[in-house]
Amino acid sequence: MATTSFYMTIPIFKIRFFLFLCFFGIGSSQLSSDFYSTTCPNALSTIKSVVDSAVSNEARMGASLLRLHFHDCFVQGCDASVLLNDTTSFTGEQTARGNVNSIRGFGVIDNIKSQVESLCPGVVSCADILAVAARDSVVALGGPSWTVQLGRRDSTTASLSSANSDLPRFDLSLQQLSDNFQNKGLTTAEMVALSGGHTIGQAQCSTFRTRIYNETNIDSSFATSLQANCPSVGGDSNLAPLDSSQNTFDNAYFKDLQSQKGLLHTDQVLFNGGSTDSQVNGYASDPSSFNTDFANAMIKMGNISPLTGSSGEIRTNCWKTN
């Protein structure tokens, strides 16, 4: 007696739909806002508590934690690879051109991880901690909130070469900057919104020296004031605020661009007679539209190539693999 195939008992349209799901990955694990609601219900409040304390102690830390998430997502996706120290099998990303002697906030992330591990061992990923800490930092400095999608897992490797090639340099043209973001699936409009993250924090002299001494699309008194703390030679690590209200998340960044007071070359290219001028004008006059677009762009950036399901791991320590 012939056996009946399992698939012969299922209508053909259901088989086709099942194959469609498998082919397009719709049935695979996805990020969700309530990922830890049952496995670690106090995770988000714990992260917020540590971030609020750190930012209260040093406002600049808010910008540093936001930047950590950005620099993580642009290299291998949002997988906490930026946190990994060098090993015998790979060189990490922390010595890349865009990171060396620059990215900071590792101690805050380690503090968060330690507290979350004591609550729910082996549950909350370092990649998710970075994403939530970035949101909570923005909120702590007066910026918008958004619902962070969760469920990322941590990578087991990092890539110095990818960090060197994928992180945007501070000397890019508008087209190059736009291409850099589009390579990560982000539009030019989203790039402008995300650039508004420079409304908080500071930058090192080495990143804006060429602009304040050689570029012409800069307010002369602004350039002169910066030169006092950023000599033409030396003082590479001396700091200057990225906008006129460095400790408050607002739209001052875009107003500064209108006045040719963008600190970095890649800031001022957003308002220099090009295609993004109108968007800058819009954000300068309507802070609520900036807040909305920034929050939406952060959600999209946080969805860049996450590891989910059984991929990667949940690191016990964020700076090393298990």
Coordinates of N, CA and C in Angstrom, one line a residue, residues 133-317:
A133 N 20.5 52.1 25.6 CA 21.3 53.2 26.3 C 21.4 54.4 25.4
A134 N 21.4 54.3 24.1 CA 21.4 55.4 23.2 C 20.1 56.2 23.3
R135 N 19.0 55.4 23.3 CA 17.7 56.1 23.4 C 17.6 56.8 24.8
D136 N 18.0 56.2 25.8 CA 17.9 56.8 27.2 C 18.8 58.0 27.3
S137 N 19.9 58.0 26.6 CA 20.8 59.1 26.7 C 20.2 60.3 26.0
V138 N 19.5 60.1 24.9 CA 18.9 61.2 24.2 C 17.8 61.8 25.1
V139 N 17.0 60.9 25.7 CA 15.9 61.4 26.5 C 16.4 62.1 27.7
A140 N 17.5 61.6 28.3 CA 18.1 62.3 29.5 C 18.6 63.7 29.2
L141 N 18.9 64.0 27.9 CA 19.3 65.3 27.6 C 18.2 66.2 26.9
G142 N 17.0 65.7 27.1 CA 15.9 66.5 26.6 C 15.3 66.2 25.2
G143 N 15.8 65.1 24.7 CA 15.4 64.7 23.3 C 14.2 63.8 23.3
P144 N 13.8 63.4 22.1 CA 12.7 62.5 21.9 C 12.9 61.1 22.4
S145 N 11.9 60.4 22.7 CA 11.9 59.0 23.0 C 11.4 58.1 21.8
W146 N 11.7 56.9 21.8 CA 11.2 56.0 20.8 C 11.1 54.6 21.3
T147 N 10.4 53.7 20.7 CA 10.3 52.3 21.2 C 11.4 51.5 20.5
V148 N 12.3 51.1 21.4 CA 13.5 50.3 20.9 C 13.1 48.9 20.6
Q149 N 13.3 48.5 19.4 CA 13.1 47.1 19.0 C 14.2 46.2 19.6
L150 N 13.9 45.1 20.2 CA 14.9 44.3 20.9 C 14.9 42.8 20.4
G151 N 15.9 42.2 20.8 CA 16.1 40.8 20.4 C 17.4 40.5 19.7
R152 N 18.3 41.6 19.6 CA 19.6 41.4 19.0 C 20.5 40.4 19.8
R153 N 21.3 39.7 19.1 CA 22.3 38.9 19.8 C 23.7 39.5 19.5
D154 N 24.7 39.0 20.2 CA 26.0 39.6 20.1 C 26.9 38.8 19.2
S155 N 27.7 39.5 18.4 CA 28.7 38.8 17.5 C 29.8 38.2 18.3
T156 N 30.5 37.2 17.6 CA 31.6 36.6 18.2 C 32.9 37.0 17.6
T157 N 32.8 38.0 16.8 CA 34.0 38.6 16.1 C 33.8 40.0 15.8
A158 N 34.9 40.7 15.5 CA 34.8 42.1 15.1 C 35.7 42.3 13.9
S159 N 35.7 43.5 13.3 CA 36.4 43.7 12.1 C 37.1 45.1 12.0
L160 N 38.4 45.2 12.2 CA 39.1 46.5 12.1 C 38.9 47.0 10.7
S161 N 39.1 46.2 9.7 CA 39.1 46.6 8.3 C 37.7 47.2 7.9
S162 N 36.6 46.5 8.4 CA 35.3 47.0 8.1 C 35.0 48.3 8.8
A163 N 35.5 48.5 10.0 CA 35.4 49.7 10.7 C 36.1 50.9 10.0
N164 N 37.3 50.6 9.5 CA 38.0 51.6 8.7 C 37.3 52.0 7.4
S165 N 36.6 51.0 6.8 CA 36.0 51.3 5.5 C 34.6 51.8 5.6
D166 N 33.9 51.4 6.7 CA 32.4 51.7 6.8 C 32.0 52.9 7.6
L167 N 32.8 53.2 8.6 CA 32.5 54.4 9.4 C 32.8 55.7 8.6
P168 N 31.8 56.6 8.6 CA 32.0 57.8 7.8 C 33.1 58.7 8.3
R169 N 34.0 59.2 7.4 CA 35.1 60.1 7.8 C 34.5 61.5 7.9
F170 N 35.3 62.3 8.6 CA 34.8 63.7 8.9 C 35.2 64.6 7.7
D171 N 35.8 64.1 6.6 CA 36.2 64.9 5.5 C 35.4 64.6 4.2
L172 N 34.3 63.9 4.4 CA 33.5 63.5 3.2 C 32.7 64.6 2.6
S173 N 32.5 64.5 1.3 CA 31.6 65.4 0.6 C 30.1 65.0 0.9
L174 N 29.2 65.9 0.6 CA 27.8 65.5 0.8 C 27.4 64.2 0.1
Q175 N 27.9 64.1 -1.2 CA 27.6 62.9 -1.9 C 28.2 61.6 -1.3
Q176 N 29.4 61.8 -0.9 CA 30.1 60.6 -0.3 C 29.4 60.3 1.1
L177 N 29.0 61.3 1.8 CA 28.4 61.0 3.1 C 27.0 60.3 2.8
S178 N 26.3 60.8 1.8 CA 25.0 60.2 1.5 C 25.2 58.7 1.0
D179 N 26.2 58.5 0.2 CA 26.5 57.1 -0.3 C 26.8 56.2 0.9
N180 N 27.6 56.7 1.9 CA 28.0 55.9 3.0 C 26.8 55.5 3.8
F181 N 25.8 56.4 4.0 CA 24.6 56.0 4.7 C 23.7 55.1 3.8
Q182 N 23.6 55.3 2.5 CA 22.8 54.5 1.7 C 23.4 53.1 1.6
N183 N 24.7 52.9 1.8 CA 25.2 51.6 1.8 C 24.7 50.8 3.0
K184 N 24.2 51.5 4.0 CA 23.6 50.8 5.2 C 22.1 50.8 5.1
G185 N 21.5 51.2 4.0 CA 20.1 51.1 3.8 C 19.4 52.4 4.3
L186 N 20.1 53.5 4.6 CA 19.6 54.7 5.1 C 19.5 55.8 4.0
T187 N 18.4 56.5 3.9 CA 18.3 57.5 2.9 C 19.1 58.7 3.2
T188 N 19.2 59.6 2.3 CA 19.9 60.9 2.5 C 19.1 61.7 3.6
A189 N 17.8 61.7 3.5 CA 17.0 62.4 4.5 C 17.2 61.8 5.9
E190 N 17.3 60.5 6.0 CA 17.6 59.9 7.3 C 19.0 60.2 7.8
M191 N 19.9 60.4 6.8 CA 21.3 60.8 7.2 C 21.3 62.2 7.8
V192 N 20.6 63.1 7.2 CA 20.5 64.4 7.8 C 19.9 64.4 9.2
A193 N 18.8 63.7 9.4 CA 18.2 63.6 10.7 C 19.2 63.0 11.7
L194 N 19.9 61.9 11.3 CA 20.8 61.3 12.3 C 22.0 62.2 12.5
S195 N 22.4 63.0 11.6 CA 23.5 63.9 11.8 C 23.1 64.9 12.9
G196 N 21.8 65.1 13.1 CA 21.4 66.0 14.2 C 21.7 65.5 15.5
G197 N 22.2 64.3 15.6 CA 22.7 63.8 16.9 C 23.9 64.6 17.4
H198 N 24.5 65.3 16.5 CA 25.6 66.2 16.8 C 25.1 67.4 17.6
T199 N 23.9 67.5 17.9 CA 23.4 68.6 18.8 C 23.8 68.4 20.2
I200 N 24.4 67.2 20.5 CA 25.0 67.0 21.8 C 26.4 66.5 21.7
G201 N 27.3 66.7 22.6 CA 28.6 66.2 22.6 C 29.7 67.2 22.1
Q202 N 30.9 66.6 22.0 CA 32.1 67.4 21.6 C 32.9 66.6 20.6
A203 N 33.8 67.3 19.9 CA 34.7 66.7 19.0 C 36.1 67.1 19.3
Q204 N 37.1 66.3 18.8 CA 38.5 66.6 19.1 C 39.0 67.5 18.0
C205 N 40.0 68.4 18.4 CA 40.6 69.3 17.5 C 41.1 68.7 16.2
S206 N 41.6 67.5 16.2 CA 42.1 66.8 15.0 C 41.0 66.6 14.0
T207 N 39.8 66.6 14.4 CA 38.7 66.3 13.4 C 38.2 67.6 12.8
F208 N 38.5 68.7 13.3 CA 38.0 70.0 12.7 C 39.1 71.0 12.4
R209 N 40.3 70.7 12.6 CA 41.4 71.6 12.4 C 41.4 72.1 11.0
T210 N 41.3 71.2 10.0 CA 41.4 71.7 8.6 C 40.3 72.6 8.3
R211 N 39.1 72.4 8.9 CA 37.9 73.2 8.6 C 38.2 74.7 9.1
I212 N 38.6 74.8 10.3 CA 38.7 76.1 10.9 C 39.9 76.9 10.4
Y213 N 40.9 76.3 9.8 CA 42.0 77.0 9.2 C 42.0 77.2 7.7
N214 N 41.3 76.3 7.0 CA 41.4 76.3 5.6 C 40.1 76.5 4.8
E215 N 38.9 76.2 5.4 CA 37.7 76.3 4.7 C 37.1 77.7 4.8
T216 N 36.3 78.0 3.7 CA 35.8 79.4 3.6 C 34.3 79.5 4.0
N217 N 33.6 78.4 4.0 CA 32.2 78.4 4.3 C 32.0 78.3 5.8
I218 N 32.7 79.1 6.6 CA 32.6 79.1 8.0 C 32.6 80.6 8.5
D219 N 31.8 80.8 9.5 CA 31.8 82.1 10.1 C 33.1 82.5 10.7
S220 N 33.7 83.6 10.3 CA 35.0 84.0 10.6 C 35.3 84.1 12.2
S221 N 34.3 84.7 12.9 CA 34.5 84.8 14.3 C 34.4 83.5 15.0
F222 N 33.6 82.6 14.5 CA 33.5 81.3 15.0 C 34.8 80.5 14.8
A223 N 35.4 80.6 13.6 CA 36.6 80.0 13.3 C 37.7 80.5 14.3
T224 N 37.8 81.8 14.4 CA 38.8 82.4 15.3 C 38.7 81.9 16.7
S225 N 37.5 81.8 17.2 CA 37.3 81.4 18.6 C 37.7 80.0 18.8
L226 N 37.5 79.1 17.8 CA 38.0 77.7 17.9 C 39.5 77.6 17.8
Q227 N 40.1 78.5 17.0 CA 41.6 78.4 16.9 C 42.3 78.6 18.2
A228 N 41.7 79.3 19.1 CA 42.3 79.6 20.4 C 42.6 78.3 21.2
N229 N 41.7 77.3 20.9 CA 41.9 76.0 21.7 C 42.3 74.9 20.7
C230 N 42.5 75.2 19.5 CA 42.9 74.2 18.5 C 43.9 74.8 17.6
P231 N 45.2 74.7 18.0 CA 46.3 75.3 17.3 C 46.5 74.6 15.9
S232 N 47.2 75.2 15.0 CA 47.4 74.6 13.7 C 48.3 73.3 13.9
V233 N 49.1 73.3 14.9 CA 49.9 72.1 15.2 C 49.8 71.8 16.7
G234 N 49.5 70.5 17.0 CA 49.4 70.1 18.4 C 48.0 70.2 18.9
G235 N 47.8 69.8 20.1 CA 46.5 69.9 20.8 C 45.4 69.1 20.1
D236 N 45.8 67.9 19.5 CA 44.8 67.1 18.8 C 43.6 66.7 19.6
S237 N 43.8 66.4 20.9 CA 42.7 65.9 21.7 C 41.9 67.0 22.4
N238 N 42.2 68.3 22.1 CA 41.5 69.4 22.7 C 40.0 69.4 22.2
L239 N 39.1 69.7 23.0 CA 37.7 69.5 22.7 C 36.9 70.8 22.4
A240 N 35.9 70.7 21.5 CA 35.0 71.8 21.2 C 33.6 71.3 21.1
P241 N 32.6 72.0 21.5 CA 31.2 71.5 21.4 C 30.8 71.4 20.0
L242 N 30.0 70.4 19.7 CA 29.5 70.1 18.3 C 28.4 71.1 17.9
D243 N 27.7 71.7 18.9 CA 26.8 72.8 18.6 C 26.7 73.8 19.8
S244 N 25.9 74.8 19.7 CA 25.9 75.9 20.7 C 25.2 75.5 21.9
S245 N 24.6 74.3 22.0 CA 23.9 73.8 23.2 C 24.3 72.4 23.4
Q246 N 25.5 72.1 23.6 CA 26.1 70.7 23.6 C 25.5 69.8 24.6
N247 N 24.9 70.3 25.7 CA 24.3 69.4 26.7 C 22.8 69.3 26.6
T248 N 22.2 69.8 25.6 CA 20.8 69.8 25.4 C 20.5 69.2 24.0
F249 N 19.6 68.2 23.9 CA 19.2 67.7 22.6 C 18.1 68.5 22.1
D250 N 18.4 69.4 21.1 CA 17.5 70.3 20.5 C 17.8 70.5 19.0
N251 N 17.3 71.5 18.4 CA 17.6 71.8 17.0 C 18.6 72.9 16.7
A252 N 19.3 73.2 17.8 CA 20.3 74.3 17.6 C 21.4 73.9 16.6
Y253 N 21.7 72.6 16.5 CA 22.6 72.2 15.5 C 22.3 72.7 14.1
F254 N 21.0 72.6 13.7 CA 20.6 73.1 12.4 C 20.6 74.6 12.2
K255 N 20.3 75.3 13.3 CA 20.4 76.7 13.3 C 21.9 77.2 13.1
D256 N 22.8 76.4 13.8 CA 24.2 76.7 13.6 C 24.7 76.5 12.2
L257 N 24.2 75.5 11.5 CA 24.6 75.3 10.1 C 24.1 76.4 9.3
Q258 N 22.9 77.0 9.6 CA 22.4 78.1 8.8 C 23.4 79.3 8.9
S259 N 24.1 79.4 10.1 CA 25.0 80.5 10.3 C 26.4 80.2 10.0
Q260 N 26.6 79.1 9.3 CA 27.9 78.6 8.9 C 28.8 78.3 10.1
K261 N 28.2 77.8 11.2 CA 28.9 77.4 12.4 C 28.9 75.9 12.7
G262 N 28.9 75.1 11.6 CA 29.0 73.7 11.8 C 30.5 73.4 12.1
L263 N 30.7 72.6 13.1 CA 32.0 72.3 13.6 C 32.8 71.4 12.7
L264 N 32.2 70.4 12.2 CA 32.9 69.4 11.3 C 32.6 69.8 9.9
H265 N 33.5 69.4 9.0 CA 33.3 69.5 7.6 C 32.0 68.8 7.2
T266 N 31.8 67.6 7.7 CA 30.6 66.8 7.4 C 29.3 67.3 8.0
D267 N 29.5 68.3 8.9 CA 28.3 69.0 9.4 C 27.9 70.1 8.4
Q268 N 28.8 70.9 8.0 CA 28.5 72.1 7.2 C 28.1 71.7 5.8
V269 N 28.5 70.5 5.3 CA 28.2 70.1 3.9 C 26.6 69.9 3.8
L270 N 26.0 69.7 5.0 CA 24.5 69.5 4.9 C 23.8 70.8 4.6
F271 N 24.5 72.0 4.8 CA 23.9 73.3 4.4 C 25.0 74.1 3.7
N272 N 25.1 73.8 2.5 CA 26.2 74.5 1.7 C 25.8 74.7 0.2
G273 N 24.5 75.0 0.0 CA 24.0 75.2 -1.3 C 23.6 73.9 -2.0
G274 N 23.5 72.9 -1.3 CA 23.2 71.6 -1.9 C 21.8 71.1 -1.7
S275 N 21.5 69.8 -2.0 CA 20.2 69.2 -1.9 C 19.6 69.1 -0.6
T276 N 20.4 69.2 0.5 CA 19.9 69.0 1.8 C 19.6 70.3 2.6
D277 N 19.8 71.4 1.9 CA 19.6 72.7 2.6 C 18.2 72.9 3.1
S278 N 17.2 72.5 2.2 CA 15.8 72.7 2.6 C 15.5 71.9 3.8
Q279 N 16.0 70.7 4.0 CA 15.7 69.9 5.1 C 16.3 70.5 6.4
V280 N 17.5 71.0 6.3 CA 18.1 71.8 7.4 C 17.3 72.9 7.8
N281 N 16.8 73.7 6.8 CA 15.9 74.8 7.1 C 14.6 74.4 7.8
G282 N 14.1 73.3 7.4 CA 12.9 72.7 8.0 C 13.1 72.4 9.5
Y283 N 14.2 71.7 9.8 CA 14.5 71.3 11.1 C 14.8 72.5 12.0
A284 N 15.5 73.5 11.4 CA 15.8 74.7 12.2 C 14.5 75.5 12.6
S285 N 13.5 75.4 11.8 CA 12.3 76.2 12.1 C 11.2 75.3 12.8
D286 N 11.4 74.0 12.7 CA 10.4 73.1 13.3 C 11.0 71.9 14.1
P287 N 11.4 72.2 15.4 CA 12.1 71.1 16.1 C 11.3 69.8 16.3
S288 N 10.0 69.9 16.3 CA 9.2 68.7 16.5 C 9.4 67.7 15.3
S289 N 9.5 68.3 14.1 CA 9.7 67.5 12.9 C 11.1 66.8 13.0
F290 N 12.1 67.5 13.5 CA 13.4 66.9 13.7 C 13.3 65.8 14.7
N291 N 12.7 66.0 15.8 CA 12.6 65.0 16.8 C 11.9 63.7 16.3
T292 N 10.8 63.9 15.5 CA 10.1 62.8 14.9 C 11.0 62.0 14.0
D293 N 11.6 62.7 13.1 CA 12.5 62.1 12.0 C 13.7 61.4 12.6
F294 N 14.3 62.0 13.7 CA 15.4 61.5 14.3 C 15.1 60.1 15.0
A295 N 14.0 60.1 15.7 CA 13.5 58.9 16.4 C 13.3 57.8 15.4
N296 N 12.6 58.1 14.3 CA 12.3 57.1 13.3 C 13.6 56.6 12.6
A297 N 14.5 57.5 12.4 CA 15.8 57.1 11.8 C 16.6 56.2 12.7
M298 N 16.5 56.5 14.0 CA 17.2 55.7 15.0 C 16.7 54.3 15.0
I299 N 15.4 54.1 14.9 CA 14.7 52.8 14.9 C 15.2 52.0 13.7
K300 N 15.3 52.7 12.5 CA 15.7 52.0 11.3 C 17.2 51.7 11.4
M301 N 18.0 52.6 11.9 CA 19.4 52.3 12.1 C 19.7 51.1 13.0
G302 N 18.8 51.0 14.0 CA 19.0 49.9 15.0 C 18.6 48.6 14.4
N303 N 18.0 48.6 13.2 CA 17.6 47.4 12.5 C 18.6 46.9 11.5
I304 N 19.8 47.5 11.4 CA 20.8 47.2 10.4 C 21.4 45.8 10.8
S305 N 21.1 44.8 10.0 CA 21.7 43.5 10.1 C 21.8 42.9 11.5
P306 N 20.8 42.9 12.3 CA 20.9 42.3 13.7 C 21.1 40.8 13.6
L307 N 21.8 40.2 14.6 CA 21.8 38.8 14.8 C 20.7 38.4 15.6
T308 N 19.9 37.4 15.2 CA 18.7 37.0 15.9 C 18.6 35.5 15.9
G309 N 17.7 35.0 16.6 CA 17.5 33.5 16.7 C 18.6 32.8 17.4
S310 N 19.3 31.9 16.6 CA 20.4 31.2 17.2 C 21.7 31.7 16.7
S311 N 21.7 32.8 15.9 CA 23.0 33.4 15.5 C 23.6 34.2 16.6
G312 N 25.0 34.2 16.6 CA 25.7 34.9 17.6 C 25.5 34.3 19.0
E313 N 25.6 35.1 20.0 CA 25.5 34.6 21.4 C 25.1 35.8 22.3
I314 N 24.8 35.5 23.6 CA 24.5 36.5 24.6 C 25.8 36.5 25.4
R315 N 26.6 37.5 25.2 CA 27.9 37.6 25.9 C 27.7 37.8 27.4
T316 N 28.5 37.2 28.2 CA 28.4 37.4 29.7 C 29.1 38.7 30.0
N317 N 30.3 38.9 29.3 CA 31.0 40.2 29.4 C 31.0 40.8 28.1

